Amino acid sequence: MSSATPTRPDSSSSILAIVGAILAVAAIVVVGLLWFLVSGGYFAAFGRWLYTSDAGSALRYILVSLAMLVPVLLSTAVLIYLERKIWGSVHLRRGPNVVGPWGVLQAFADFGKFIIKEPVIPASANKGVFLMAPLVSVVLAFAGWAVVPVSDGWVVADINVGILYLFAVSSLGVYGIIMAGWASNSKYPLLSALRSAAQMVSYEVSIGFVIVTVLLCAGSLNLSDIVRAQDTRFGFLGWYWLPLMPMFIIFFVSALAETNRPPFDLTEAESELVAGYMVEYSASLFLLQFLTELVAVLLMSSMTAILFLGGWLSPLPFAPFTWVPGVVWFLIKAWSVVFCFSMVKAFVPRYRFDQLMRLGWKVFLPISLFMVVLVAAVLEFTGLGAHVSG
Amino acid sequence: MGAFALIGRFGGFGSRDAGNGVRGGDFQEAGDMAEAVFFWIFATILVGSAIAVIVARNPVHSVLFLILAFVCAAGLFMLMGAEFLAMILVVVYVGAVAVLFLFIVMLLDVDFARMKQGFVQYLPVGLLFSFVVGAELVWVVSGWAVSPKAAAAATPSGTISNTAALGLVLYTRYFYFFQAAGMILLTAMIGAIVITLQHKAGVKRQDIGAQVARTPETAVELRKVPSRVGI
């Protein structure tokens, strides 16, 4: 495989779209099949066993979790490929085009390489914490998907405090980075960990207030209920992105900061910190850290789609559009947000750290705090707010 | 004996009301067994990590064990159907407070050997204190019983969720206490800022407004530089 002269056909954006669509459809089919399997129906006896016995319940939870995790993992591969293609297009390059047709297998080639290389652990590292950090990161990144409703009823755990759970899990993501930075026992990772801790704690505050405004409007902490609350006769104009416009923007920018994405990727700013907290990581340990970032991006995109873009709802609430399965709308919305994440990385220059802190504490925090009061007041005085009496 | 009875009550906790926790009652048939298993897992790890917080030689490891203890405590709250408290514990203590602990402990340049030196010397005092606190705990817990009124009040009426029930109590009955707590926290925050914020003379500060308002006319100055003289 000669990498000097690309002999593959030129990758146009239409081919890109087709590949993305095929992979998305494949993911849907996998989810659908597993769901069909576990929700009874065809394998009636097996289904009954799944729902009646203790062991069946346990197996059911495992199967449902797999039905969630496998598409997420596949999506990370798609995400790597798509992002590199998008950045390539923005930079007038070709992007990956060597491994597989149009380079679609590039992500899998990368995975393979990460796994077969030797993981090097620095002699002065604190070994236990050093090895645990990527595991903590990756477990927390995947744990958030337990409450994400991809369609009406398609959710692993439909808990009452779903949004708080997501918030908690995403705020714990900082531990993977701090632990990695400290355990590496090296200058760059430590500085990176400090930056990351300050950054993520700061932006959690504004994300928290944004979530509070959404909760005030929806009247529930359950993610499915939040989506249902956006199901109005106005279609996509009734989703919260429009009524809560400034919060939508604040949430998107804070999500960039929370996932350490450009323009807020100060934790791994190449020109200052080499690779930040990942400097000492190699092979499969690096793969886990890398995977965490990608999964976090996907999770934040899904969260944006659920909170502000109506989740699985169709943009126009009448016949031909409502026939489309909800999961398709959800995927379209989530991937659109992912596209925005990639585009931001391609053309926004990196912030300086003091600018980042200023934006978080002096701009977003006052605005979001004010909006919480405003939204609560409007809901109260117009009588639109959800009231609980007990 | 009272302590064991208490644990037994939590361990056999099976009366999860339908409005809380996982919807649809999927766990109902999996039953008390799974809850008991989870209770013992969480409780064991909680006690183990609490001991490890004290025993660990490295302070960073202590903080990490403390975080593990917080998470297990959140798990126990979850088992009791107090999902809101569980999530708040994780968000506030694990997500913010412990991050700052870790942040500070990480940067301390501690000589572990010297830190451990006075251990035997302080042991009797420590043992005395722990004995007193332990005795008090046993005394209190063994005499503790749930009043029948509390049990009735703790059960949310009908379909109301745990979070809503908490909000109703907090913002009606205990509203003034809630406000007072908020004021105390605000005072503490302002106090911390007043103590640490010092405007030193001679330090260059950034004025974002002035920076943004700059135009080529105000920012660029053209001058004739005489040859071999300079400005």
Coordinates of C-alpha atoms in Angstrom, one line a residue:
Chain A
M1 CA 0.0 0.0 0.0
S2 CA 1.9 3.0 -1.2
S3 CA 1.0 6.1 0.6
A4 CA 3.0 8.4 -1.8
T5 CA 0.5 8.6 -4.6
P6 CA -3.1 8.2 -3.8
T7 CA -4.5 6.0 -6.5
R8 CA -8.0 5.9 -5.0
P9 CA -10.7 7.9 -6.7
D10 CA -11.2 11.4 -5.4
S11 CA -13.5 11.6 -2.5
S12 CA -16.3 14.0 -3.2
S13 CA -18.7 15.2 -0.5
S14 CA -21.6 13.1 -2.0
I15 CA -19.6 9.9 -1.5
L16 CA -18.9 11.1 2.0
A17 CA -22.6 11.5 2.6
I18 CA -23.4 8.1 1.2
V19 CA -20.8 6.4 3.4
G20 CA -22.1 8.3 6.5
A21 CA -25.7 7.3 5.6
I22 CA -24.7 3.6 5.1
L23 CA -22.9 3.5 8.5
A24 CA -25.8 5.2 10.2
V25 CA -28.3 2.8 8.7
A26 CA -26.1 -0.1 9.8
A27 CA -26.1 1.2 13.3
I28 CA -29.9 1.6 13.2
V29 CA -30.3 -2.0 11.9
V30 CA -28.2 -3.4 14.7
V31 CA -30.1 -1.4 17.3
G32 CA -33.4 -2.4 15.8
L33 CA -32.6 -6.1 15.6
L34 CA -31.4 -6.2 19.2
W35 CA -34.4 -4.3 20.3
F36 CA -36.7 -6.6 18.4
L37 CA -35.0 -9.6 19.9
V38 CA -35.3 -8.4 23.5
S39 CA -38.7 -6.9 23.3
G40 CA -40.3 -10.3 22.7
G41 CA -42.3 -10.8 19.6
Y42 CA -40.4 -13.3 17.4
F43 CA -38.6 -15.3 20.0
A44 CA -41.7 -15.4 22.2
A45 CA -40.5 -18.0 24.7
F46 CA -37.1 -16.4 24.9
G47 CA -38.7 -13.0 25.4
R48 CA -40.9 -14.3 28.1
W49 CA -38.0 -15.8 29.9
L50 CA -36.2 -12.5 29.6
Y51 CA -39.1 -10.7 31.3
T52 CA -40.0 -13.1 33.9
S53 CA -36.9 -14.7 35.5
D54 CA -34.2 -12.9 37.4
A55 CA -31.4 -14.2 35.2
G56 CA -33.5 -13.1 32.2
S57 CA -33.8 -9.6 33.6
A58 CA -30.0 -9.5 34.1
L59 CA -29.4 -10.7 30.5
R60 CA -32.0 -8.2 29.2
Y61 CA -30.1 -5.3 30.8
I62 CA -26.9 -6.6 29.4
L63 CA -28.4 -6.9 25.9
V64 CA -30.0 -3.5 26.0
S65 CA -26.8 -2.0 27.2
L66 CA -24.9 -3.6 24.3
A67 CA -27.6 -2.4 21.9
M68 CA -26.6 1.1 23.1
L69 CA -22.9 0.7 23.4
V70 CA -22.1 -1.0 20.1
P71 CA -23.6 1.7 18.0
V72 CA -21.8 4.3 20.1
L73 CA -18.5 2.6 19.5
L74 CA -19.2 2.3 15.8
S75 CA -20.1 6.0 15.8
T76 CA -16.8 6.9 17.3
A77 CA -15.1 5.3 14.3
V78 CA -17.5 7.2 12.0
L79 CA -16.7 10.4 13.9
I80 CA -12.9 10.0 13.5
Y81 CA -13.3 9.5 9.7
L82 CA -15.9 12.3 9.3
E83 CA -13.9 14.8 11.3
R84 CA -10.7 14.2 9.4
K85 CA -12.6 14.5 6.1
I86 CA -14.2 17.7 7.3
W87 CA -11.0 19.3 8.4
G88 CA -9.4 18.1 5.2
S89 CA -12.1 19.8 3.2
V90 CA -11.8 23.0 5.1
H91 CA -8.0 23.0 4.7
L92 CA -8.3 22.1 1.0
R93 CA -6.7 18.7 1.6
R94 CA -8.0 15.2 0.9
G95 CA -8.0 13.8 4.4
P96 CA -7.7 10.0 4.9
N97 CA -8.0 8.3 1.5
V98 CA -5.7 5.3 1.6
V99 CA -7.1 2.6 3.9
G100 CA -10.2 1.0 2.4
P101 CA -12.4 2.6 -0.2
W102 CA -12.3 6.4 0.2
G103 CA -10.3 5.9 3.4
V104 CA -13.3 4.8 5.4
L105 CA -11.3 2.1 7.2
Q106 CA -8.8 4.6 8.5
A107 CA -10.3 4.6 12.0
F108 CA -10.1 0.8 12.2
A109 CA -6.5 0.9 11.0
D110 CA -5.8 3.4 13.8
F111 CA -7.5 1.2 16.4
G112 CA -5.5 -1.8 15.2
K113 CA -2.3 0.1 15.5
F114 CA -3.0 1.4 19.0
I115 CA -3.8 -2.1 20.2
I116 CA -0.7 -3.9 18.8
K117 CA 1.8 -1.3 20.0
E118 CA 3.6 -1.7 23.3
P119 CA 2.2 0.5 26.1
V120 CA 5.0 2.3 27.8
I121 CA 4.6 3.2 31.5
P122 CA 7.1 5.8 32.7
A123 CA 9.4 4.5 35.5
S124 CA 8.6 7.5 37.7
A125 CA 4.8 7.2 37.1
N126 CA 2.4 6.3 39.9
K127 CA 1.5 3.0 38.2
G128 CA -1.8 2.3 39.8
V129 CA -3.3 5.7 39.2
F130 CA -1.6 5.9 35.8
L131 CA -3.3 2.7 34.7
M132 CA -6.6 3.5 36.3
A133 CA -7.0 7.0 34.8
P134 CA -7.9 5.9 31.2
L135 CA -10.3 3.3 32.6
V136 CA -12.1 5.9 34.8
S137 CA -12.3 8.2 31.8
V138 CA -13.7 5.6 29.4
V139 CA -16.2 4.1 31.9
L140 CA -17.6 7.5 32.8
A141 CA -17.8 8.5 29.1
F142 CA -19.9 5.4 28.4
A143 CA -21.9 5.5 31.6
G144 CA -23.7 8.7 30.4
W145 CA -25.3 6.8 27.5
A146 CA -27.5 4.8 29.9
V147 CA -30.1 7.6 30.1
V148 CA -30.0 8.9 26.6
P149 CA -33.3 8.4 24.8
V150 CA -32.6 7.8 21.1
S151 CA -36.3 7.4 20.4
D152 CA -39.6 7.3 22.3
G153 CA -39.0 4.5 24.9
W154 CA -35.6 3.6 23.4
V155 CA -33.5 4.1 26.5
V156 CA -31.5 1.8 28.7
A157 CA -32.6 3.4 32.0
D158 CA -35.5 5.8 32.0
I159 CA -34.7 7.3 35.4
N160 CA -36.5 10.3 36.9
V161 CA -33.3 12.4 37.4
G162 CA -31.9 11.6 33.9
I163 CA -30.6 15.0 33.3
L164 CA -28.9 15.3 36.7
Y165 CA -27.3 11.9 36.1
L166 CA -25.9 13.1 32.8
F167 CA -24.7 16.3 34.4
A168 CA -23.1 14.3 37.2
V169 CA -21.4 11.9 34.9
S170 CA -20.0 14.6 32.6
S171 CA -18.7 16.5 35.6
L172 CA -16.9 13.4 36.8
G173 CA -15.1 13.2 33.4
V174 CA -12.5 15.6 34.8
Y175 CA -11.1 12.9 37.1
G176 CA -9.7 10.8 34.3
I177 CA -7.7 13.9 33.2
I178 CA -6.6 14.9 36.7
M179 CA -5.5 11.4 37.6
A180 CA -3.7 11.0 34.3
G181 CA -1.9 14.3 34.7
W182 CA -0.8 13.7 38.2
A183 CA 0.1 10.0 37.8
S184 CA 2.3 10.7 34.8
N185 CA 4.7 12.6 37.1
S186 CA 5.8 14.9 34.4
K187 CA 5.5 18.7 33.9
Y188 CA 3.3 19.0 30.9
P189 CA 0.6 16.5 32.0
L190 CA 0.4 18.2 35.4
L191 CA 0.0 21.6 34.0
S192 CA -2.6 20.2 31.6
A193 CA -4.5 18.6 34.5
L194 CA -4.6 21.9 36.4
R195 CA -5.9 23.7 33.4
S196 CA -8.5 21.0 32.7
A197 CA -9.7 21.0 36.3
A198 CA -10.2 24.7 36.4
Q199 CA -11.8 24.8 32.9
M200 CA -14.3 22.0 33.5
V201 CA -15.4 23.1 36.9
S202 CA -15.9 26.7 35.5
Y203 CA -18.0 25.6 32.6
E204 CA -20.1 23.1 34.6
V205 CA -21.6 26.1 36.4
S206 CA -23.0 27.7 33.2
I207 CA -24.0 24.3 31.8
G208 CA -25.9 23.7 35.1
F209 CA -27.8 27.0 34.8
V210 CA -28.6 26.3 31.2
I211 CA -30.0 22.9 32.2
V212 CA -32.1 24.6 35.0
T213 CA -33.8 26.9 32.4
V214 CA -34.6 23.8 30.3
L215 CA -36.0 22.1 33.4
L216 CA -38.1 25.1 34.3
C217 CA -39.7 24.9 30.8
A218 CA -40.1 21.2 30.7
G219 CA -41.1 20.7 34.3
S220 CA -39.3 17.4 34.6
L221 CA -35.8 16.0 35.1
N222 CA -36.5 13.0 32.9
L223 CA -34.9 13.2 29.5
S224 CA -37.8 11.6 27.7
D225 CA -40.2 14.0 29.3
I226 CA -38.0 16.9 28.3
V227 CA -38.3 15.8 24.7
R228 CA -42.1 15.2 25.0
A229 CA -42.5 18.7 26.5
Q230 CA -41.0 20.1 23.2
D231 CA -43.7 18.3 21.2
T232 CA -45.9 21.3 20.4
R233 CA -48.0 22.1 17.3
F234 CA -45.3 24.6 16.2
G235 CA -43.0 21.7 15.2
F236 CA -39.3 22.7 15.1
L237 CA -40.2 26.3 16.1
G238 CA -41.4 24.9 19.4
W239 CA -38.2 23.2 20.3
Y240 CA -36.2 24.9 23.0
W241 CA -33.5 26.3 20.7
L242 CA -35.8 29.2 19.7
P243 CA -37.5 30.1 23.0
L244 CA -34.3 29.7 24.9
M245 CA -32.0 31.0 22.1
P246 CA -29.2 32.6 24.2
M247 CA -29.1 29.5 26.4
F248 CA -28.7 27.2 23.3
I249 CA -25.6 29.1 22.2
I250 CA -24.2 29.2 25.8
F251 CA -24.8 25.5 26.0
F252 CA -23.1 24.7 22.8
V253 CA -20.0 26.8 23.7
S254 CA -19.9 25.4 27.2
A255 CA -20.1 21.9 25.7
L256 CA -17.1 22.7 23.6
A257 CA -15.3 23.7 26.8
E258 CA -16.5 20.8 28.8
T259 CA -15.3 18.3 26.3
N260 CA -11.9 20.1 25.9
R261 CA -12.5 20.7 22.2
P262 CA -11.1 23.6 20.2
P263 CA -11.2 26.5 20.7
F264 CA -10.9 25.5 24.3
D265 CA -8.5 22.6 24.0
L266 CA -6.0 24.3 26.3
T267 CA -5.5 21.0 28.1
E268 CA -3.7 19.6 25.1
A269 CA -2.6 22.7 23.3
E270 CA 0.2 21.3 21.1
S271 CA 2.2 24.5 21.0
E272 CA 2.3 24.8 24.7
L273 CA 1.9 21.4 26.4
V274 CA 2.8 19.0 23.6
A275 CA -0.2 16.7 24.1
G276 CA -1.2 17.7 27.6
Y277 CA -2.3 14.9 29.9
M278 CA -1.8 12.4 27.1
V279 CA 2.0 13.0 26.8
E280 CA 3.0 9.9 28.7
Y281 CA 0.3 7.6 27.4
S282 CA 0.8 5.2 24.5
A283 CA -0.8 2.4 22.7
S284 CA -4.0 1.0 24.2
L285 CA -3.9 3.4 27.2
F286 CA -3.8 6.3 24.8
L287 CA -6.6 4.7 22.8
L288 CA -8.8 4.8 25.8
Q289 CA -8.1 8.4 26.5
F290 CA -8.7 9.2 22.9
L291 CA -11.9 7.2 22.8
T292 CA -13.2 9.1 25.8
E293 CA -12.9 12.4 24.1
L294 CA -14.8 11.2 21.1
V295 CA -17.5 9.6 23.1
A296 CA -17.8 12.8 25.2
V297 CA -18.3 14.8 22.0
L298 CA -21.0 12.4 20.9
L299 CA -22.7 12.5 24.3
M300 CA -22.7 16.3 24.4
S301 CA -24.1 16.4 20.8
S302 CA -26.9 14.0 21.9
M303 CA -27.5 16.1 24.9
T304 CA -27.8 19.2 22.8
A305 CA -30.2 17.4 20.5
I306 CA -32.4 16.3 23.4
L307 CA -32.4 19.5 25.3
F308 CA -32.7 22.0 22.5
L309 CA -33.5 20.3 19.2
G310 CA -36.4 18.1 20.2
G311 CA -34.7 14.7 20.4
W312 CA -36.6 12.2 18.3
L313 CA -39.4 14.6 17.3
S314 CA -39.9 15.3 13.6
P315 CA -39.3 18.9 12.6
L316 CA -42.8 19.3 11.0
P317 CA -45.5 17.6 13.1
F318 CA -47.7 16.2 10.2
A319 CA -48.0 13.1 8.2
P320 CA -45.1 12.3 5.9
F321 CA -42.6 13.5 8.4
T322 CA -44.0 11.7 11.4
W323 CA -43.8 8.4 9.5
V324 CA -40.0 8.6 9.8
P325 CA -38.8 6.7 12.8
G326 CA -37.8 8.9 15.7
V327 CA -34.3 7.5 15.9
V328 CA -33.6 8.8 12.4
W329 CA -34.5 12.4 13.4
F330 CA -32.4 12.0 16.6
L331 CA -29.4 10.8 14.6
I332 CA -29.7 13.6 12.1
K333 CA -29.9 16.2 14.9
A334 CA -27.0 14.7 16.9
W335 CA -24.8 14.4 13.9
S336 CA -25.5 18.0 12.8
V337 CA -24.3 19.1 16.2
V338 CA -21.2 16.9 15.8
F339 CA -20.6 18.6 12.4
C340 CA -20.7 22.0 14.1
F341 CA -18.2 20.7 16.7
S342 CA -15.9 19.7 13.8
M343 CA -16.3 22.9 11.9
V344 CA -15.5 25.0 15.0
K345 CA -12.3 23.0 15.4
A346 CA -11.5 23.7 11.7
F347 CA -11.8 27.4 11.8
V348 CA -11.8 29.0 15.2
P349 CA -8.4 29.9 16.8
R350 CA -7.6 28.7 20.3
Y351 CA -8.5 30.9 23.3
R352 CA -5.9 32.1 25.8
F353 CA -6.5 30.7 29.3
D354 CA -7.5 34.0 30.9
Q355 CA -9.9 34.6 28.1
L356 CA -11.4 31.2 28.7
M357 CA -11.9 31.9 32.4
R358 CA -13.3 35.4 31.7
L359 CA -15.8 34.0 29.2
G360 CA -17.0 31.4 31.7
W361 CA -17.2 33.4 34.8
K362 CA -17.8 37.0 33.6
V363 CA -19.9 36.4 30.5
F364 CA -21.7 33.1 30.6
L365 CA -22.4 32.9 34.3
P366 CA -24.2 36.3 34.7
I367 CA -26.1 35.8 31.5
S368 CA -27.3 32.3 32.4
L369 CA -28.1 33.3 36.0
F370 CA -30.2 36.2 34.7
M371 CA -31.9 33.9 32.2
V372 CA -32.8 31.5 35.0
V373 CA -34.6 34.3 36.9
L374 CA -36.2 35.6 33.7
V375 CA -37.5 32.3 32.5
A376 CA -38.8 31.4 35.9
A377 CA -40.6 34.8 36.1
V378 CA -42.1 34.5 32.7
L379 CA -43.3 31.0 33.3
E380 CA -44.8 32.0 36.6
F381 CA -46.6 35.1 35.5
T382 CA -47.9 33.7 32.2
G383 CA -49.0 30.6 34.0
L384 CA -47.1 28.4 31.5
G385 CA -44.9 26.8 34.2
A386 CA -45.4 23.2 35.3
H387 CA -46.8 23.1 38.8
V388 CA -46.5 20.3 41.2
S389 CA -48.9 20.2 44.1
G390 CA -48.7 17.7 46.9
Chain B
M1 CA -27.8 -4.9 68.4
G2 CA -29.6 -1.8 67.2
A3 CA -27.0 -1.2 64.6
F4 CA -27.5 -4.7 63.1
A5 CA -31.2 -4.2 63.1
L6 CA -30.7 -1.0 61.1
I7 CA -28.5 -2.6 58.6
G8 CA -31.0 -5.4 58.3
R9 CA -33.7 -2.9 57.5
F10 CA -31.7 -1.3 54.7
G11 CA -30.4 -4.6 53.4
G12 CA -33.9 -6.0 53.0
F13 CA -35.2 -2.8 51.5
G14 CA -37.7 -4.0 49.0
S15 CA -40.6 -1.5 49.2
R16 CA -39.4 0.8 46.4
D17 CA -42.4 2.9 45.4
A18 CA -43.3 2.8 41.7
G19 CA -42.8 6.5 41.2
N20 CA -39.1 6.4 42.0
G21 CA -36.0 4.9 40.5
V22 CA -36.3 3.0 37.3
R23 CA -39.7 3.3 35.7
G24 CA -41.9 0.6 34.7
G25 CA -41.2 -1.6 37.7
D26 CA -38.7 -3.7 35.8
F27 CA -36.8 -4.3 39.0
Q28 CA -39.8 -5.5 40.9
E29 CA -39.5 -9.1 39.8
A30 CA -35.7 -9.1 40.2
G31 CA -36.8 -8.3 43.7
D32 CA -35.2 -7.7 47.0
M33 CA -32.4 -10.1 46.3
A34 CA -30.7 -7.8 43.8
E35 CA -31.1 -4.8 46.1
A36 CA -29.6 -6.7 49.0
V37 CA -26.7 -7.8 46.8
F38 CA -26.1 -4.2 45.7
F39 CA -26.4 -2.9 49.2
W40 CA -23.7 -5.2 50.5
I41 CA -21.5 -4.4 47.5
F42 CA -21.8 -0.6 48.0
A43 CA -21.6 -0.8 51.8
T44 CA -18.5 -3.0 51.8
I45 CA -16.7 -0.8 49.3
L46 CA -17.8 2.3 51.2
V47 CA -16.4 1.1 54.5
G48 CA -13.3 -0.3 52.9
S49 CA -12.6 3.0 51.1
A50 CA -13.3 5.0 54.2
I51 CA -10.7 3.0 56.0
A52 CA -8.3 3.4 53.1
V53 CA -8.7 7.2 53.2
I54 CA -7.1 7.1 56.6
V55 CA -4.6 4.3 56.0
A56 CA -3.3 5.3 52.5
R57 CA 0.3 6.6 52.6
N58 CA -0.1 8.9 49.7
P59 CA -2.5 11.8 50.3
V60 CA -3.6 11.8 46.7
H61 CA -4.6 8.1 47.1
S62 CA -6.6 9.2 50.2
V63 CA -8.5 11.7 48.2
L64 CA -9.2 9.2 45.5
F65 CA -10.5 6.8 48.1
L66 CA -12.6 9.5 49.5
I67 CA -14.2 10.0 46.1
L68 CA -14.9 6.3 45.9
A69 CA -16.6 6.5 49.3
F70 CA -18.8 9.4 48.0
V71 CA -19.8 7.5 44.9
C72 CA -20.7 4.4 47.0
A73 CA -22.7 6.6 49.4
A74 CA -24.6 7.9 46.3
G75 CA -25.2 4.3 45.3
L76 CA -26.7 3.6 48.7
F77 CA -29.0 6.7 48.4
M78 CA -30.0 5.4 45.0
L79 CA -31.0 2.0 46.5
M80 CA -33.2 3.7 49.0
G81 CA -35.0 5.5 46.2
A82 CA -33.5 8.9 47.0
E83 CA -32.3 9.5 43.5
F84 CA -32.2 13.2 43.8
L85 CA -29.9 13.2 46.9
A86 CA -27.7 10.6 45.2
M87 CA -27.2 12.8 42.1
I88 CA -26.6 16.0 44.2
L89 CA -24.1 14.1 46.2
V90 CA -22.2 13.2 43.1
V91 CA -22.5 16.6 41.4
V92 CA -21.6 18.7 44.4
Y93 CA -19.2 16.6 46.4
V94 CA -17.5 14.4 43.8
G95 CA -17.8 16.8 40.8
A96 CA -16.8 20.0 42.6
V97 CA -15.6 19.7 46.2
A98 CA -13.4 16.7 45.7
V99 CA -11.9 18.1 42.5
L100 CA -10.6 21.1 44.5
F101 CA -9.3 18.8 47.3
L102 CA -7.5 16.7 44.7
F103 CA -6.3 19.9 43.0
I104 CA -4.7 21.1 46.2
V105 CA -3.3 17.8 47.5
M106 CA -1.8 17.1 44.1
L107 CA 0.3 20.3 44.3
L108 CA 1.5 19.9 47.9
D109 CA 5.1 18.9 48.2
V110 CA 4.7 16.5 51.1
D111 CA 7.5 14.5 52.6
F112 CA 5.5 11.4 53.4
A113 CA 8.2 9.9 55.7
R114 CA 8.2 13.0 57.9
M115 CA 4.4 13.3 57.9
K116 CA 4.1 9.8 59.4
Q117 CA 6.7 10.5 62.2
G118 CA 4.4 11.5 65.0
F119 CA 2.0 8.7 64.4
V120 CA 2.7 6.6 67.5
Q121 CA 3.0 9.7 69.7
Y122 CA -0.5 10.9 68.8
L123 CA -2.0 7.4 68.8
P124 CA -3.4 7.4 72.4
V125 CA -5.2 10.8 71.8
G126 CA -6.6 9.6 68.5
L127 CA -7.8 6.3 70.0
L128 CA -9.5 8.2 72.9
F129 CA -11.3 10.5 70.5
S130 CA -12.3 7.7 68.2
F131 CA -13.6 5.7 71.1
V132 CA -15.7 8.6 72.4
V133 CA -17.2 9.3 68.9
G134 CA -17.7 5.6 68.3
A135 CA -19.5 5.1 71.7
E136 CA -21.7 8.1 71.0
L137 CA -22.6 6.7 67.6
V138 CA -23.5 3.3 69.0
W139 CA -25.5 5.0 71.7
V140 CA -27.4 7.2 69.4
V141 CA -28.0 4.5 66.7
S142 CA -29.2 1.9 69.1
G143 CA -31.8 4.2 70.6
W144 CA -32.9 5.3 67.2
A145 CA -36.3 4.4 65.8
V146 CA -38.3 5.7 62.9
S147 CA -41.4 7.5 64.3
P148 CA -44.6 6.3 62.6
K149 CA -45.4 9.9 61.6
A150 CA -42.1 10.2 59.7
A151 CA -42.6 7.1 57.8
A152 CA -46.0 8.3 56.7
A153 CA -44.6 11.7 55.7
A154 CA -41.6 10.2 53.9
T155 CA -43.8 8.3 51.4
P156 CA -44.5 10.7 48.5
S157 CA -48.2 10.9 47.9
G158 CA -49.4 9.3 44.7
T159 CA -47.4 10.0 41.5
I160 CA -45.3 12.8 42.9
S161 CA -41.6 12.2 42.4
N162 CA -39.0 12.3 45.1
T163 CA -37.4 15.4 43.6
A164 CA -40.7 17.3 43.6
A165 CA -41.5 16.2 47.1
L166 CA -38.2 17.5 48.3
G167 CA -38.7 20.8 46.5
L168 CA -42.2 21.2 48.0
V169 CA -40.9 20.7 51.6
L170 CA -37.8 22.9 51.0
Y171 CA -39.5 25.8 49.4
T172 CA -42.6 26.0 51.7
R173 CA -42.1 24.6 55.1
Y174 CA -38.3 25.3 55.4
F175 CA -38.2 28.3 53.1
Y176 CA -36.6 30.7 55.6
F177 CA -34.0 28.2 56.7
F178 CA -33.2 27.6 53.0
Q179 CA -32.8 31.3 52.4
A180 CA -30.7 31.7 55.5
A181 CA -28.4 28.9 54.4
G182 CA -28.1 30.6 51.0
M183 CA -27.2 34.0 52.7
I184 CA -24.6 32.4 54.9
L185 CA -23.0 30.8 51.8
L186 CA -23.1 34.0 49.9
T187 CA -21.5 35.9 52.8
A188 CA -18.7 33.2 53.0
M189 CA -18.1 33.6 49.3
I190 CA -17.9 37.3 49.4
G191 CA -15.6 37.1 52.4
A192 CA -13.3 34.8 50.6
I193 CA -13.1 37.1 47.6
V194 CA -12.6 40.2 49.8
I195 CA -9.7 38.5 51.6
T196 CA -7.9 37.2 48.5
L197 CA -8.6 40.0 46.0
Q198 CA -5.8 42.6 46.2
H199 CA -5.3 45.3 43.7
K200 CA -1.5 45.7 43.7
A201 CA -0.1 48.9 42.3
G202 CA 2.1 48.5 39.2
V203 CA 0.5 45.3 38.0
K204 CA -0.8 45.5 34.4
R205 CA -4.4 44.6 34.2
Q206 CA -6.4 43.8 31.1
D207 CA -9.3 46.0 30.1
I208 CA -11.2 43.9 27.6
G209 CA -13.6 46.8 26.7
A210 CA -10.6 49.1 25.9
Q211 CA -9.0 46.3 23.8
V212 CA -12.1 45.6 21.8
A213 CA -12.8 49.3 21.2
R214 CA -9.4 49.8 19.6
T215 CA -9.4 51.0 16.0
P216 CA -6.5 51.4 13.6
E217 CA -6.6 55.1 14.2
T218 CA -6.1 54.7 18.0
A219 CA -3.8 51.7 17.8
V220 CA -1.4 52.5 15.0
E221 CA 0.8 55.6 14.9
L222 CA 2.8 56.6 11.8
R223 CA 6.0 58.4 12.4
K224 CA 8.9 59.7 10.3
V225 CA 12.0 58.1 11.6
P226 CA 15.1 60.1 10.9
S227 CA 18.0 58.0 9.5
R228 CA 20.7 57.1 12.1
V229 CA 18.7 58.8 14.9
G230 CA 15.8 56.6 15.7
I231 CA 12.8 57.6 17.7

